[in-house]
Amino acid sequence: MSIVASSRGDWELQGSTGMTDKQRKMLNAVCGDLAEQVAWHGNHLSKDDWRHMLAGTMLGWRMMPAIDRGEGAAGFIMLGGSSLKLTKSQAADAITTGLQIGDHPEDQRLRAKPVRWSDAVMRGLGFNPADFRDSEYKAVA
């Protein structure tokens, strides 16, 4: 069983049918790395929060006032759909957007270092993570 995509070809797909299992796993891996390493304008988001934000960006979610439960300011909610509703093309765009945010957080005016991608994401990008560990070791030695 593959944990995540083993190359870009596994997730850089186009089409109007639902995203694949490998795309879902790659999106989750990217969101997990973002959650661990990037604060969104001072807010620490969970893996699920990142997935919802990327999916909402692709699906064109709408912001609405939340239900007032008499507990203070109701705030806002997002309406749209689940990340499971992403098409192959939308999933590829969501993954690419997450990778872009992680590689260049300054483009979103975030005060964060570029993400150090996990082995799962590196494999999904078509790299052997061991190659990078070896080069880092040699550079330090």
Backbone as numpy.savetxt, mean C-alpha at the origin, in Angstrom:
# Nx Ny Nz CAx CAy CAz Cx Cy Cz
2.64 -22.77 -1.81 1.81 -21.59 -1.81 2.69 -20.35 -1.81
2.48 -19.45 -2.76 3.24 -18.21 -2.86 2.70 -17.20 -1.85
3.60 -16.61 -1.08 3.19 -15.62 -0.10 2.77 -14.33 -0.79
3.51 -13.93 -1.80 3.22 -12.70 -2.52 3.72 -12.88 -3.94
3.52 -11.91 -4.76 3.97 -11.97 -6.14 5.48 -12.22 -6.20
5.92 -12.89 -7.26 7.35 -13.17 -7.40 7.98 -12.30 -8.48
7.18 -11.46 -9.12 7.69 -10.52 -10.12 6.64 -9.45 -10.35
7.06 -8.39 -11.02 6.13 -7.31 -11.36 4.99 -7.83 -12.23
5.29 -8.81 -13.07 4.28 -9.37 -13.95 3.12 -10.01 -13.21
3.34 -10.39 -11.96 2.27 -11.00 -11.15 1.25 -9.99 -10.67
1.64 -8.72 -10.58 0.70 -7.72 -10.05 0.48 -6.52 -10.97
1.38 -6.28 -11.93 1.18 -5.18 -12.87 0.26 -5.65 -14.00
-0.99 -5.83 -13.67 -1.96 -6.37 -14.61 -2.97 -5.30 -14.98
-3.56 -5.45 -16.14 -4.62 -4.54 -16.58 -5.88 -5.36 -16.80
-7.00 -4.76 -16.56 -8.26 -5.44 -16.79 -9.34 -4.92 -15.87
-10.57 -5.18 -16.28 -11.72 -4.70 -15.52 -12.32 -5.77 -14.61
-11.73 -6.96 -14.61 -12.19 -8.00 -13.68 -11.48 -7.81 -12.35
-11.93 -8.52 -11.33 -11.40 -8.36 -9.98 -9.92 -8.64 -9.86
-9.32 -7.99 -8.87 -7.88 -8.19 -8.64 -7.59 -9.64 -8.31
-6.36 -10.04 -8.56 -5.95 -11.42 -8.32 -5.49 -11.59 -6.87
-5.33 -12.82 -6.46 -4.84 -13.12 -5.12 -3.43 -12.57 -4.93
-2.60 -12.67 -5.97 -1.23 -12.15 -5.85 -1.24 -10.64 -5.74
-2.15 -9.97 -6.43 -2.26 -8.52 -6.27 -2.70 -8.16 -4.86
-3.67 -8.88 -4.32 -4.14 -8.62 -2.96 -3.01 -8.79 -1.96
-2.23 -9.84 -2.13 -1.11 -10.09 -1.20 -0.03 -9.02 -1.33
0.25 -8.59 -2.55 1.26 -7.55 -2.76 0.77 -6.23 -2.16
-0.49 -5.89 -2.38 -1.06 -4.67 -1.80 -0.96 -4.71 -0.28
-1.28 -5.84 0.32 -1.20 -5.97 1.78 0.24 -5.84 2.27
1.19 -6.42 1.54 2.60 -6.33 1.94 3.08 -4.88 1.87
2.75 -4.17 0.80 3.13 -2.76 0.65 2.52 -1.94 1.79
1.24 -2.16 2.06 0.55 -1.41 3.12 1.14 -1.71 4.49
1.55 -2.95 4.72 2.19 -3.30 5.99 3.50 -2.56 6.19
4.31 -2.47 5.13 5.58 -1.74 5.22 5.33 -0.25 5.44
4.35 0.31 4.74 4.02 1.72 4.93 3.58 1.97 6.37
2.74 1.08 6.91 2.23 1.24 8.27 3.37 1.25 9.29
4.37 0.45 9.06 5.48 0.35 10.01 6.45 1.52 9.93
6.51 2.19 8.77 7.61 3.13 8.56 7.21 4.56 8.20
5.96 4.79 7.85 5.58 6.13 7.38 4.38 6.64 8.18
4.51 7.85 8.70 3.38 8.52 9.33 2.75 9.44 8.28
1.45 9.33 8.11 0.73 10.16 7.13 0.38 11.49 7.77
1.18 12.51 7.49 0.98 13.85 8.03 0.78 13.81 9.54
1.66 13.07 10.21 1.64 12.99 11.66 0.73 11.90 12.22
0.01 11.21 11.38 -0.91 10.15 11.82 -0.33 8.78 11.49
-0.22 7.93 12.50 0.27 6.58 12.26 -0.92 5.71 11.84
-0.89 5.26 10.61 -1.97 4.46 10.05 -1.65 2.98 10.16
-2.67 2.17 10.34 -2.50 0.72 10.36 -2.39 0.23 8.91
-2.03 -1.04 8.77 -1.99 -1.65 7.45 -3.35 -1.53 6.77
-4.41 -1.78 7.52 -5.76 -1.66 6.97 -6.08 -0.22 6.57
-5.65 0.74 7.38 -5.87 2.15 7.05 -5.21 2.51 5.72
-3.97 2.06 5.54 -3.27 2.33 4.27 -4.01 1.68 3.10
-4.45 0.46 3.30 -5.16 -0.25 2.22 -6.45 0.49 1.88
-7.17 0.95 2.91 -8.41 1.68 2.68 -8.13 3.00 1.96
-7.06 3.69 2.36 -6.75 4.97 1.73 -6.36 4.77 0.26
-5.53 3.79 -0.03 -5.14 3.55 -1.41 -6.33 3.09 -2.25
-7.14 2.19 -1.69 -8.32 1.72 -2.42 -9.31 2.86 -2.63
-9.51 3.67 -1.60 -10.42 4.80 -1.73 -9.97 5.79 -2.78
-8.66 5.98 -2.89 -8.13 6.86 -3.92 -8.44 6.31 -5.31
-8.31 5.00 -5.48 -8.57 4.38 -6.78 -10.07 4.30 -7.09
-10.88 4.08 -6.07 -12.32 3.90 -6.28 -13.10 5.21 -6.28
-12.45 6.30 -5.88 -13.13 7.59 -5.86 -14.14 7.70 -4.74
-13.74 7.31 -3.53 -14.65 7.39 -2.40 -15.09 8.81 -2.15
-16.24 8.93 -1.47 -16.82 10.22 -1.12 -16.79 10.40 0.39
-16.49 11.61 0.83 -16.49 11.91 2.25 -17.84 12.50 2.63
-18.42 11.96 3.71 -19.73 12.38 4.18 -19.68 12.65 5.68
-20.55 13.54 6.19 -20.64 13.70 7.64 -21.07 12.37 8.28
-20.47 12.05 9.40 -20.80 10.82 10.10 -22.11 10.98 10.88
-22.64 9.90 11.36 -23.85 9.90 12.17 -23.56 10.54 13.52
-24.38 11.47 13.92 -24.24 12.14 15.22 -24.85 11.24 16.28
-24.01 10.72 17.17 -24.48 9.84 18.24 -24.57 10.58 19.57
-24.46 11.91 19.53 -24.56 12.69 20.75 -23.32 12.61 21.62
-22.19 12.25 21.05 -20.95 12.09 21.81 -19.91 13.12 21.41
-20.35 14.28 20.98 -19.40 15.28 20.51 -19.43 15.37 18.99
-18.40 15.95 18.43 -18.35 16.13 16.98 -18.42 14.78 16.28
-19.31 14.67 15.32 -19.51 13.40 14.63 -18.37 13.06 13.69
-17.71 14.06 13.13 -16.62 13.80 12.21 -17.12 13.42 10.83
-16.29 12.70 10.10 -16.63 12.33 8.74 -16.34 10.85 8.51
-17.00 10.27 7.51 -16.76 8.89 7.10 -16.54 8.88 5.59
-16.00 7.79 5.11 -15.79 7.63 3.67 -16.74 6.55 3.17
-17.39 6.84 2.06 -18.27 5.87 1.41 -17.67 5.50 0.07
-17.82 4.27 -0.31 -17.28 3.85 -1.59 -17.36 2.36 -1.75
-16.33 1.69 -1.36 -16.31 0.24 -1.49 -15.07 -0.34 -0.85
-15.04 -1.63 -0.81 -13.94 -2.37 -0.22 -12.78 -2.48 -1.20
-11.57 -2.62 -0.66 -10.42 -2.85 -1.53 -10.61 -4.14 -2.33
-11.45 -5.03 -1.84 -11.73 -6.27 -2.58 -12.50 -5.99 -3.87
-13.04 -4.78 -4.02 -13.77 -4.40 -5.23 -12.85 -3.84 -6.31
-11.56 -3.71 -6.02 -10.63 -3.17 -7.01 -10.54 -4.09 -8.22
-10.47 -3.49 -9.40 -10.21 -4.27 -10.61 -8.71 -4.55 -10.68
-8.31 -5.37 -11.62 -6.88 -5.63 -11.81 -6.13 -4.32 -12.05
-6.67 -3.46 -12.91 -6.01 -2.19 -13.21 -5.94 -1.29 -11.99
-7.03 -1.20 -11.24 -7.05 -0.37 -10.03 -6.10 -0.91 -8.97
-6.03 -2.23 -8.83 -5.11 -2.84 -7.86 -3.67 -2.52 -8.24
-3.33 -2.64 -9.51 -1.97 -2.31 -9.96 -1.66 -0.85 -9.67
-2.63 0.04 -9.91 -2.44 1.47 -9.62 -2.28 1.71 -8.12
-3.06 1.02 -7.29 -2.95 1.18 -5.84 -1.58 0.73 -5.35
-1.10 -0.40 -5.84 0.23 -0.91 -5.46 1.30 0.08 -5.89
1.22 0.52 -7.14 2.20 1.47 -7.67 2.19 2.77 -6.86
1.01 3.26 -6.49 0.90 4.47 -5.69 1.53 4.27 -4.32
1.26 3.12 -3.69 1.88 2.82 -2.39 3.38 2.76 -2.48
3.90 2.13 -3.53 5.35 2.06 -3.73 5.94 3.45 -3.94
5.25 4.29 -4.70 5.72 5.65 -4.95 5.76 6.46 -3.65
4.72 6.33 -2.84 4.71 7.03 -1.55 5.86 6.55 -0.69
6.08 5.24 -0.65 7.17 4.69 0.16 8.55 5.09 -0.33
8.72 5.12 -1.66 10.03 5.48 -2.21 10.31 6.98 -2.16
9.25 7.79 -2.25 9.41 9.24 -2.30 8.38 9.93 -1.41
8.48 9.72 -0.08 7.49 10.33 0.82 7.46 11.86 0.73
8.57 12.45 0.34 8.61 13.91 0.24 7.64 14.44 -0.81
7.30 13.63 -1.81 6.33 14.06 -2.84 4.95 14.33 -2.24
4.65 13.72 -1.09 3.38 13.93 -0.39 3.58 14.86 0.81
4.72 15.53 0.84 5.07 16.44 1.94 5.11 15.71 3.28
5.63 14.49 3.26 5.77 13.70 4.48 7.20 13.79 4.97
7.35 13.87 6.26 8.68 13.88 6.87 9.02 12.45 7.26
9.49 11.71 6.27 9.83 10.30 6.50 10.96 9.91 5.56
11.72 8.93 5.99 12.75 8.36 5.12 12.06 7.42 4.13
12.68 7.18 2.98 12.11 6.18 2.07 11.96 4.84 2.80
10.93 4.12 2.43 10.63 2.84 3.07 11.70 1.81 2.71
12.06 1.04 3.70 12.94 -0.11 3.49 11.99 -1.30 3.30
11.79 -1.69 2.07 10.77 -2.69 1.74 11.11 -4.06 2.30
10.08 -4.77 2.72 10.21 -6.12 3.26 10.61 -7.09 2.15
11.02 -8.27 2.56 11.39 -9.31 1.59 10.22 -9.62 0.66
9.00 -9.64 1.20 7.84 -9.97 0.37 7.67 -8.94 -0.74
7.81 -7.67 -0.42 7.67 -6.63 -1.44 8.84 -6.71 -2.42
10.04 -6.92 -1.91 11.20 -7.03 -2.80 11.02 -8.16 -3.81
10.50 -9.29 -3.34 10.24 -10.41 -4.27 9.18 -10.01 -5.29
8.16 -9.28 -4.84 7.12 -8.82 -5.75 7.62 -7.83 -6.79
8.73 -7.17 -6.48 9.35 -6.27 -7.43 10.34 -7.00 -8.34
10.49 -8.31 -8.09 11.36 -9.12 -8.93 12.79 -9.22 -8.44
13.04 -8.81 -7.19 14.38 -8.85 -6.64 14.53 -10.01 -5.67
15.74 -10.49 -5.52 16.07 -11.48 -4.50 16.55 -10.70 -3.28
15.78 -10.69 -2.20 16.17 -9.91 -1.02 17.56 -10.25 -0.50
18.00 -11.49 -0.67 19.32 -11.89 -0.19 20.42 -11.12 -0.91
20.20 -10.75 -2.15 21.20 -9.97 -2.88 21.46 -8.64 -2.21
20.43 -8.05 -1.64 20.59 -6.76 -0.99 21.21 -6.91 0.39
20.88 -7.97 1.09 21.51 -8.19 2.40 23.00 -8.43 2.22
23.38 -9.18 1.21 24.80 -9.44 0.95 25.54 -8.15 0.63
24.96 -7.28 -0.21 25.63 -6.05 -0.59 25.73 -5.09 0.60
24.70 -5.07 1.46 24.76 -4.22 2.65 25.87 -4.71 3.58
25.98 -6.03 3.70 27.01 -6.59 4.57 28.40 -6.23 4.05
28.60 -6.36 2.75 29.89 -6.05 2.15 30.22 -4.57 2.29
29.21 -3.72 2.18 29.44 -2.28 2.28 29.88 -1.90 3.69
29.37 -2.60 4.70 29.70 -2.30 6.09 31.07 -2.90 6.45
31.38 -4.04 5.90 32.61 -4.77 6.27 33.87 -4.11 5.81
